[in-house]
Amino acid sequence: MGTFIIEGGHQLKGDIQPQGAKNEALQILCAVLLTDEPVRINNVPDIIDVNKLIALLNNLGVKVTKNGPESYTFQADQVDLDFLQSEEYKVQGRGLRGSIMLVGPLLARFGKGYIPRPGGDKIGRRRLDTHFEGFIKLGAKFRYNKEEYFYGVEADELHGTYMLLDEASVTGTANIVMAAVMATGETTIYNAACEPYLQQLCKMLVRMGADIKGIGSNMLTINGVKKLGGTTHTILPDMIEIGSWIGLAAMTKSEVTIKNVAYDELGIIPDTFRKLGITIERKGDDIFIPAHTDGYEIQNYIDGSILTISDAPWPGFTPDLLSIILVVATQARGSVLIHQKMFESRLFFVDKLIDMGAKIILCDPHRASVIGHDFQSSLKATTMTSPDIRAGISLLIAALSAKGTSTIHNIEQIDRGYQNIDTRLKKIGAKIERLA
């Protein structure tokens, strides 16, 4: 179990480049199974979850060529379907939440897809029902081995249909879209997720020959095609990492430029941080955060009531950044209510912030009230363990702003989502060391 040793309380300064988006990469990598032609993918983040999926694809028979840093070419012209029944596949699939999105492409192209119940972040229940109900509506037969927790869908032919998703699941929508692009006839998906990463997937599939209309809306219309071809795709910068760097700059009173952020794809993320009083300047496609030497003040509602920041499906505020908002609020002037609607366990890490001196009341598993210190009192260094990716980066930001030297164990959780984070932070002045 790896460890970070962080000496907090130092101002940072410099430029930082966000990695490619993890959540987009997991979808895009699964989509290479839809064609036997080469697919080149650029800006692939070098992180644990993505590397696990690349290894899984390779074991499945996909040819993987590394073109250079963060660039790969994949060719799925000799897929080993027998591997899907192997014990090795079951073990590898369980260790990666994103492996569920292998099922849609496999079902579309080969008529069958199997997956063990995936693992991933311990942030509460994430149902797979949306995925499999969509496959069933397209004509697939579902099977489930209760002893091995092994799911499967099979179909001689998929047929287009109308479906209203019970939730706007990003991975569920992606999976169903990848199955529907090669189904016979027209498929309409209502209440579809419309996150930028899902839009990126649809645009890539269109370049491969798919017929998808309504991209960016919550209603997608897909006319199935017989065959898809190769393409080249570049993954967007990771909006979650961009939000993390905004929060880090504010908490450490640092002057930081975040480079090449694809600003137009960030939605309400910049304005949500502005509600905490953080100054965000757009400079071309970069974001500049000046040093907040006088702190930052939370904006109440116009009637004077306390601000509430909550998550929602896109174009609402992404749940992956609520933990960053929460930790940044601990040093703001004023109070804010954080409402985590979409997952029931993502706020449980606040006990570690309370140990550091933060004024937080955990109202219930979904809501936390934060009273900011206004930098009148620093957070205190402590020893803690990272429970998941998003809580881990929030605790790291807290440690970098705290007085003293903190220790964070189980940093593999952070490494699952953030590429060479200690090396990159050192370049802008952070005092952080990694212990094996």
Coordinates of C-alpha atoms in Angstrom, one line a residue:
M1 CA 0.0 0.0 0.0
G2 CA 1.7 3.2 -1.2
T3 CA 1.9 6.4 0.8
F4 CA 2.3 10.2 0.2
I5 CA 4.1 12.3 2.7
I6 CA 2.9 15.9 2.2
E7 CA 4.4 19.1 3.8
G8 CA 1.5 21.5 3.6
G9 CA 1.2 25.3 3.9
H10 CA 3.3 26.2 0.8
Q11 CA 2.1 28.4 -2.0
L12 CA 2.4 26.8 -5.5
K13 CA 3.1 28.6 -8.8
G14 CA 3.2 27.6 -12.4
D15 CA 1.4 25.8 -15.3
I16 CA -0.2 22.4 -15.1
Q17 CA -1.6 20.3 -17.9
P18 CA -4.7 18.2 -17.3
Q19 CA -4.5 14.6 -18.4
G20 CA -6.9 13.0 -20.8
A21 CA -10.4 12.3 -19.4
K22 CA -10.5 8.9 -17.6
N23 CA -14.3 8.5 -17.9
E24 CA -14.1 9.2 -21.7
A25 CA -11.1 6.9 -22.2
L26 CA -12.9 3.9 -20.6
Q27 CA -15.8 4.3 -23.1
I28 CA -13.7 5.0 -26.1
L29 CA -11.4 2.0 -25.5
C30 CA -14.3 -0.3 -25.3
A31 CA -15.6 1.0 -28.6
V32 CA -12.5 -0.3 -30.5
L33 CA -14.2 -3.7 -30.3
L34 CA -16.9 -2.5 -32.8
T35 CA -14.6 -2.8 -35.8
D36 CA -11.8 -5.0 -37.2
E37 CA -10.0 -1.9 -38.6
P38 CA -7.3 0.1 -36.7
V39 CA -8.5 2.8 -34.3
R40 CA -6.0 5.4 -33.1
I41 CA -6.7 7.1 -29.8
N42 CA -4.7 10.1 -28.6
N43 CA -4.4 11.8 -25.2
V44 CA -4.9 8.5 -23.4
P45 CA -4.3 9.0 -19.6
D46 CA -1.5 6.8 -18.1
I47 CA -3.5 5.8 -15.0
I48 CA -4.3 2.5 -13.4
D49 CA -7.9 2.0 -14.5
V50 CA -7.2 2.8 -18.1
N51 CA -4.0 0.6 -18.2
K52 CA -6.1 -2.2 -16.7
L53 CA -8.6 -1.9 -19.5
I54 CA -5.9 -1.8 -22.2
A55 CA -4.4 -5.0 -20.7
L56 CA -7.8 -6.6 -20.7
L57 CA -8.4 -5.7 -24.3
N58 CA -5.0 -7.1 -25.2
N59 CA -5.8 -10.4 -23.4
L60 CA -9.0 -10.5 -25.4
G61 CA -7.0 -10.6 -28.6
V62 CA -7.0 -6.9 -29.5
K63 CA -3.7 -5.8 -31.1
V64 CA -2.4 -2.9 -29.0
T65 CA 0.4 -0.6 -30.4
K66 CA 1.8 2.3 -28.4
N67 CA 2.6 5.1 -30.9
G68 CA 4.1 7.3 -28.3
P69 CA 3.3 9.0 -25.0
E70 CA -0.5 8.9 -24.5
S71 CA -1.2 7.5 -28.0
Y72 CA -2.3 4.0 -29.0
T73 CA -3.6 2.1 -32.0
F74 CA -6.0 -0.8 -31.4
Q75 CA -7.1 -3.4 -33.9
A76 CA -9.8 -5.9 -32.9
D77 CA -9.5 -8.2 -35.9
Q78 CA -8.8 -11.4 -34.0
V79 CA -10.9 -11.3 -30.8
D80 CA -10.7 -14.4 -28.7
L81 CA -14.3 -14.9 -27.6
D82 CA -13.3 -18.0 -25.5
F83 CA -11.3 -15.7 -23.2
L84 CA -14.7 -14.3 -22.0
Q85 CA -15.4 -17.6 -20.2
S86 CA -11.9 -17.9 -18.7
E87 CA -11.1 -17.4 -15.0
E88 CA -8.5 -14.8 -15.9
Y89 CA -11.2 -12.7 -17.6
K90 CA -13.4 -13.0 -14.5
V91 CA -10.7 -11.8 -12.2
Q92 CA -9.6 -8.9 -14.4
G93 CA -13.1 -7.8 -15.1
R94 CA -14.0 -7.7 -11.4
G95 CA -11.2 -5.3 -10.7
L96 CA -12.4 -2.6 -13.0
R97 CA -15.8 -0.7 -13.0
G98 CA -15.4 0.3 -16.6
S99 CA -15.3 -3.3 -17.8
I100 CA -19.1 -3.3 -18.0
M101 CA -18.9 -1.2 -21.2
L102 CA -17.2 -4.2 -23.0
V103 CA -20.6 -5.9 -23.1
G104 CA -22.4 -3.5 -25.6
P105 CA -19.7 -3.7 -28.3
L106 CA -19.2 -7.4 -27.9
L107 CA -23.0 -8.0 -28.1
A108 CA -23.3 -5.8 -31.2
R109 CA -20.4 -7.3 -33.2
F110 CA -20.3 -10.9 -32.0
G111 CA -23.8 -11.6 -30.6
K112 CA -22.7 -12.2 -27.0
G113 CA -21.1 -10.3 -24.2
Y114 CA -20.2 -11.4 -20.7
I115 CA -18.8 -9.7 -17.6
P116 CA -18.3 -10.5 -13.9
R117 CA -19.9 -8.0 -11.5
P118 CA -17.4 -5.1 -11.7
G119 CA -15.6 -3.5 -8.8
G120 CA -14.5 0.2 -8.5
D121 CA -15.0 3.0 -6.1
K122 CA -16.7 2.3 -2.8
I123 CA -19.1 5.2 -3.1
G124 CA -22.4 3.3 -2.8
R125 CA -24.6 1.3 -5.1
R126 CA -24.3 1.6 -8.8
R127 CA -27.0 -0.4 -10.5
L128 CA -26.3 -2.3 -13.7
D129 CA -30.0 -2.7 -14.5
T130 CA -30.1 0.2 -17.0
H131 CA -27.4 -1.5 -19.1
F132 CA -29.1 -4.9 -19.3
E133 CA -32.6 -3.6 -19.6
G134 CA -31.4 -1.7 -22.7
F135 CA -29.8 -4.8 -24.2
I136 CA -33.0 -6.9 -23.5
K137 CA -35.1 -4.2 -25.3
L138 CA -32.8 -4.5 -28.3
G139 CA -33.6 -8.3 -28.3
A140 CA -30.9 -9.9 -26.3
K141 CA -31.4 -12.7 -23.8
F142 CA -30.1 -12.1 -20.3
R143 CA -28.4 -14.7 -18.1
Y144 CA -26.9 -14.5 -14.6
N145 CA -24.8 -17.0 -12.7
K146 CA -25.5 -16.2 -9.0
E147 CA -22.7 -18.4 -7.7
E148 CA -20.0 -16.6 -9.7
Y149 CA -21.8 -13.2 -10.0
F150 CA -21.3 -13.5 -13.8
Y151 CA -23.6 -11.6 -16.2
G152 CA -24.2 -12.4 -19.9
V153 CA -26.3 -11.3 -22.8
E154 CA -26.7 -13.1 -26.1
A155 CA -28.6 -12.4 -29.4
D156 CA -28.6 -13.8 -32.9
E157 CA -29.7 -10.3 -34.1
L158 CA -30.4 -7.0 -32.3
H159 CA -33.4 -5.0 -33.4
G160 CA -33.9 -1.2 -33.0
T161 CA -36.6 -0.1 -30.6
Y162 CA -37.8 2.8 -28.4
M163 CA -36.6 2.9 -24.9
L164 CA -37.0 5.3 -22.0
L165 CA -34.1 4.9 -19.6
D166 CA -35.0 4.8 -15.9
E167 CA -31.9 6.9 -15.1
A168 CA -29.6 9.0 -17.2
S169 CA -26.7 6.7 -16.6
V170 CA -23.5 7.7 -18.5
T171 CA -22.0 4.2 -18.7
G172 CA -25.5 2.7 -19.3
T173 CA -26.2 5.1 -22.2
A174 CA -22.7 4.5 -23.7
N175 CA -23.2 0.7 -23.5
I176 CA -26.6 0.8 -25.1
V177 CA -25.4 3.2 -27.9
M178 CA -22.5 0.9 -28.7
A179 CA -24.9 -2.0 -29.0
A180 CA -27.5 -0.1 -31.0
V181 CA -25.2 1.2 -33.7
M182 CA -25.1 -2.2 -35.3
A183 CA -28.7 -3.2 -34.6
T184 CA -31.2 -3.7 -37.4
G185 CA -33.5 -0.6 -37.7
E186 CA -34.0 2.5 -35.7
T187 CA -33.3 2.9 -31.9
T188 CA -34.5 5.8 -29.9
I189 CA -33.0 6.4 -26.5
Y190 CA -34.9 8.9 -24.3
N191 CA -33.5 10.2 -21.0
A192 CA -30.0 9.5 -22.4
A193 CA -27.0 10.9 -20.7
C194 CA -25.5 13.8 -22.5
E195 CA -22.2 14.5 -20.8
P196 CA -19.3 15.7 -23.0
Y197 CA -17.7 12.3 -22.8
L198 CA -20.8 10.6 -24.1
Q199 CA -20.9 13.2 -26.9
Q200 CA -17.3 12.4 -27.7
L201 CA -18.1 8.7 -28.0
C202 CA -21.1 9.4 -30.3
K203 CA -19.0 11.7 -32.5
M204 CA -16.3 9.0 -32.8
L205 CA -18.8 6.4 -33.7
V206 CA -20.2 8.7 -36.4
R207 CA -16.7 9.0 -37.9
M208 CA -16.6 5.2 -37.9
G209 CA -19.8 5.1 -39.9
A210 CA -22.6 5.0 -37.3
D211 CA -25.8 7.0 -37.9
I212 CA -26.6 8.9 -34.6
K213 CA -28.7 12.0 -34.3
G214 CA -29.5 14.2 -31.3
I215 CA -25.9 14.1 -30.0
G216 CA -25.7 16.4 -26.9
S217 CA -29.4 16.1 -26.1
N218 CA -31.2 13.6 -23.9
M219 CA -32.8 11.9 -26.9
L220 CA -30.6 9.9 -29.3
T221 CA -31.9 8.4 -32.5
I222 CA -29.7 5.6 -34.0
N223 CA -30.1 3.9 -37.3
G224 CA -28.1 0.7 -37.3
V225 CA -25.4 -0.1 -39.8
K226 CA -23.9 -3.4 -40.9
K227 CA -20.2 -2.5 -40.4
L228 CA -18.1 0.2 -38.7
G229 CA -14.6 1.3 -39.8
G230 CA -11.5 2.7 -38.2
T231 CA -10.8 6.2 -37.1
T232 CA -8.6 8.6 -35.1
H233 CA -9.9 10.1 -31.9
T234 CA -8.4 12.5 -29.4
I235 CA -9.7 12.4 -25.8
L236 CA -10.8 15.6 -24.0
P237 CA -8.9 16.9 -21.1
D238 CA -10.3 15.6 -17.8
M239 CA -12.8 18.1 -16.4
I240 CA -12.5 16.5 -12.9
E241 CA -8.8 17.1 -12.8
I242 CA -9.4 20.7 -14.0
G243 CA -11.8 21.2 -11.2
S244 CA -9.3 19.7 -8.8
W245 CA -6.6 22.1 -9.8
I246 CA -9.0 25.1 -9.4
G247 CA -9.7 23.9 -5.9
L248 CA -6.0 23.3 -5.1
A249 CA -5.0 26.8 -6.3
A250 CA -7.7 28.5 -4.2
M251 CA -6.9 26.4 -1.0
T252 CA -3.2 27.1 -1.2
K253 CA -3.5 30.8 -2.3
S254 CA -1.5 29.9 -5.4
E255 CA -1.2 31.4 -8.8
V256 CA -1.8 28.6 -11.2
T257 CA -2.5 28.3 -15.0
I258 CA -4.3 25.2 -16.1
K259 CA -3.4 24.7 -19.8
N260 CA -5.6 23.5 -22.7
V261 CA -8.8 22.8 -20.7
A262 CA -11.3 22.7 -23.6
Y263 CA -13.2 25.5 -21.8
D264 CA -16.3 25.2 -23.9
E265 CA -16.8 21.7 -22.7
L266 CA -16.7 22.5 -18.9
G267 CA -20.4 23.5 -18.6
I268 CA -21.2 25.1 -15.3
I269 CA -18.0 23.9 -13.5
P270 CA -16.2 27.3 -13.6
D271 CA -19.3 29.2 -12.5
T272 CA -19.9 26.8 -9.6
F273 CA -16.4 27.5 -8.3
R274 CA -17.1 31.2 -8.7
K275 CA -20.0 30.8 -6.3
L276 CA -17.5 30.0 -3.7
G277 CA -15.8 33.3 -4.4
I278 CA -12.9 31.9 -6.5
T279 CA -11.6 34.1 -9.3
I280 CA -11.3 32.2 -12.6
E281 CA -10.0 33.9 -15.6
R282 CA -10.3 32.4 -19.1
K283 CA -7.2 33.1 -21.3
G284 CA -7.8 31.5 -24.7
D285 CA -8.2 27.8 -23.8
D286 CA -6.4 28.1 -20.5
I287 CA -7.7 28.9 -17.0
F288 CA -5.7 31.3 -14.8
I289 CA -6.3 31.2 -11.1
P290 CA -4.7 34.2 -9.3
A291 CA -3.3 33.9 -5.8
H292 CA -6.3 34.4 -3.4
T293 CA -4.2 36.3 -0.8
D294 CA -7.4 37.8 0.7
G295 CA -9.3 34.5 0.7
Y296 CA -12.6 33.9 -1.1
E297 CA -16.2 34.5 0.0
I298 CA -19.2 32.2 -0.6
Q299 CA -22.1 33.9 -2.5
N300 CA -25.4 33.5 -0.7
Y301 CA -28.7 33.5 -2.7
I302 CA -30.2 36.9 -3.5
D303 CA -32.7 36.5 -0.6
G304 CA -29.8 36.0 1.8
S305 CA -30.3 32.3 2.3
I306 CA -27.3 29.9 2.5
L307 CA -26.0 28.6 -0.8
T308 CA -26.6 25.0 -1.7
I309 CA -24.4 23.2 -4.2
S310 CA -25.7 19.8 -5.4
D311 CA -25.0 17.4 -8.2
A312 CA -27.2 16.5 -11.1
P313 CA -27.0 14.7 -14.5
W314 CA -25.3 16.9 -17.1
P315 CA -25.6 19.8 -17.8
G316 CA -25.9 19.9 -14.0
F317 CA -22.9 19.9 -11.7
T318 CA -20.9 16.6 -11.9
P319 CA -21.0 14.5 -8.7
D320 CA -17.2 13.8 -9.1
L321 CA -16.4 17.4 -8.1
L322 CA -18.6 17.8 -5.1
S323 CA -15.9 16.5 -2.7
I324 CA -13.5 19.2 -4.1
I325 CA -16.1 21.9 -3.6
L326 CA -16.6 20.7 0.0
V327 CA -12.9 20.8 0.9
V328 CA -12.4 24.2 -0.7
A329 CA -15.4 25.5 1.3
T330 CA -13.7 24.7 4.5
Q331 CA -11.4 27.8 4.1
A332 CA -14.0 30.1 2.5
R333 CA -15.7 33.0 4.1
G334 CA -19.3 32.0 4.8
S335 CA -21.3 28.7 4.8
V336 CA -22.6 26.3 2.2
L337 CA -24.7 23.2 2.1
I338 CA -23.3 20.4 0.0
H339 CA -26.0 18.0 -1.3
Q340 CA -24.7 14.8 -2.8
K341 CA -27.9 13.4 -4.5
M342 CA -26.6 10.7 -6.8
F343 CA -24.5 8.6 -4.5
E344 CA -25.0 7.7 -0.8
S345 CA -21.5 7.2 0.5
R346 CA -19.3 9.9 -1.1
L347 CA -19.5 12.2 1.9
F348 CA -18.2 9.8 4.5
F349 CA -14.6 11.0 4.1
V350 CA -15.5 14.3 5.9
D351 CA -14.7 12.8 9.3
K352 CA -11.0 13.0 8.1
L353 CA -11.5 16.7 7.4
I354 CA -13.1 17.2 10.8
D355 CA -10.1 15.6 12.4
M356 CA -8.0 18.3 10.6
G357 CA -10.1 21.0 12.1
A358 CA -12.7 21.7 9.5
K359 CA -16.1 22.8 10.6
I360 CA -18.4 20.4 8.9
I361 CA -21.8 18.9 10.1
L362 CA -22.6 15.7 8.3
C363 CA -26.4 16.0 8.2
D364 CA -27.1 12.6 6.7
P365 CA -25.3 10.4 4.0
H366 CA -26.2 12.9 1.3
R367 CA -25.8 16.3 2.9
A368 CA -23.0 18.2 4.7
S369 CA -23.0 21.8 6.0
V370 CA -19.7 23.5 5.8
I371 CA -18.7 26.6 7.8
G372 CA -15.6 28.2 6.4
H373 CA -12.6 29.2 8.4
D374 CA -11.8 32.2 6.1
F375 CA -8.1 31.1 6.6
Q376 CA -8.3 32.4 10.2
S377 CA -7.4 28.9 11.3
S378 CA -5.4 26.4 9.1
L379 CA -6.3 22.8 8.7
K380 CA -4.0 20.6 10.8
A381 CA -1.8 17.9 9.4
T382 CA -2.8 14.3 10.1
T383 CA -2.5 10.7 9.0
M384 CA -5.3 9.3 6.8
T385 CA -6.2 6.6 4.3
S386 CA -7.7 7.4 0.9
P387 CA -11.1 5.5 0.5
D388 CA -11.6 6.2 -3.2
I389 CA -10.4 8.4 -6.1
R390 CA -12.4 11.5 -5.5
A391 CA -12.1 11.6 -1.7
G392 CA -8.4 10.8 -2.1
I393 CA -7.7 13.9 -4.2
S394 CA -9.8 16.0 -1.8
L395 CA -7.8 14.8 1.1
L396 CA -4.6 15.5 -0.8
I397 CA -5.7 19.1 -1.5
A398 CA -6.5 19.5 2.2
A399 CA -3.1 18.2 3.2
L400 CA -1.3 20.6 0.8
S401 CA -3.1 23.5 2.4
A402 CA -2.7 22.2 6.0
K403 CA -0.1 23.3 8.6
G404 CA 2.5 20.5 9.1
T405 CA 3.2 17.2 7.5
S406 CA 0.4 14.8 6.6
T407 CA 0.5 11.2 5.6
I408 CA -2.0 9.6 3.1
H409 CA -2.0 5.8 2.8
N410 CA -3.6 3.7 0.1
I411 CA -2.6 6.2 -2.6
E412 CA -3.3 3.6 -5.3
Q413 CA -6.9 4.9 -5.1
I414 CA -5.6 8.3 -6.2
D415 CA -3.3 6.8 -8.9
R416 CA -6.4 5.1 -10.4
G417 CA -7.6 8.5 -11.5
Y418 CA -4.7 10.9 -11.5
Q419 CA -1.6 10.5 -13.7
N420 CA 1.8 10.9 -12.0
I421 CA 0.2 13.4 -9.7
D422 CA 3.1 13.7 -7.3
T423 CA 5.6 14.5 -10.1
R424 CA 3.3 17.1 -11.6
L425 CA 2.6 18.8 -8.3
K426 CA 6.3 19.0 -7.5
K427 CA 6.8 21.0 -10.8
I428 CA 4.6 23.8 -9.4
G429 CA 6.3 23.7 -5.9
A430 CA 4.4 21.1 -3.9
K431 CA 6.3 19.3 -1.1
I432 CA 5.2 15.8 -1.7
E433 CA 7.0 12.5 -1.5
R434 CA 5.9 9.0 -2.5
L435 CA 6.8 6.0 -0.4
A436 CA 6.4 2.5 -1.9

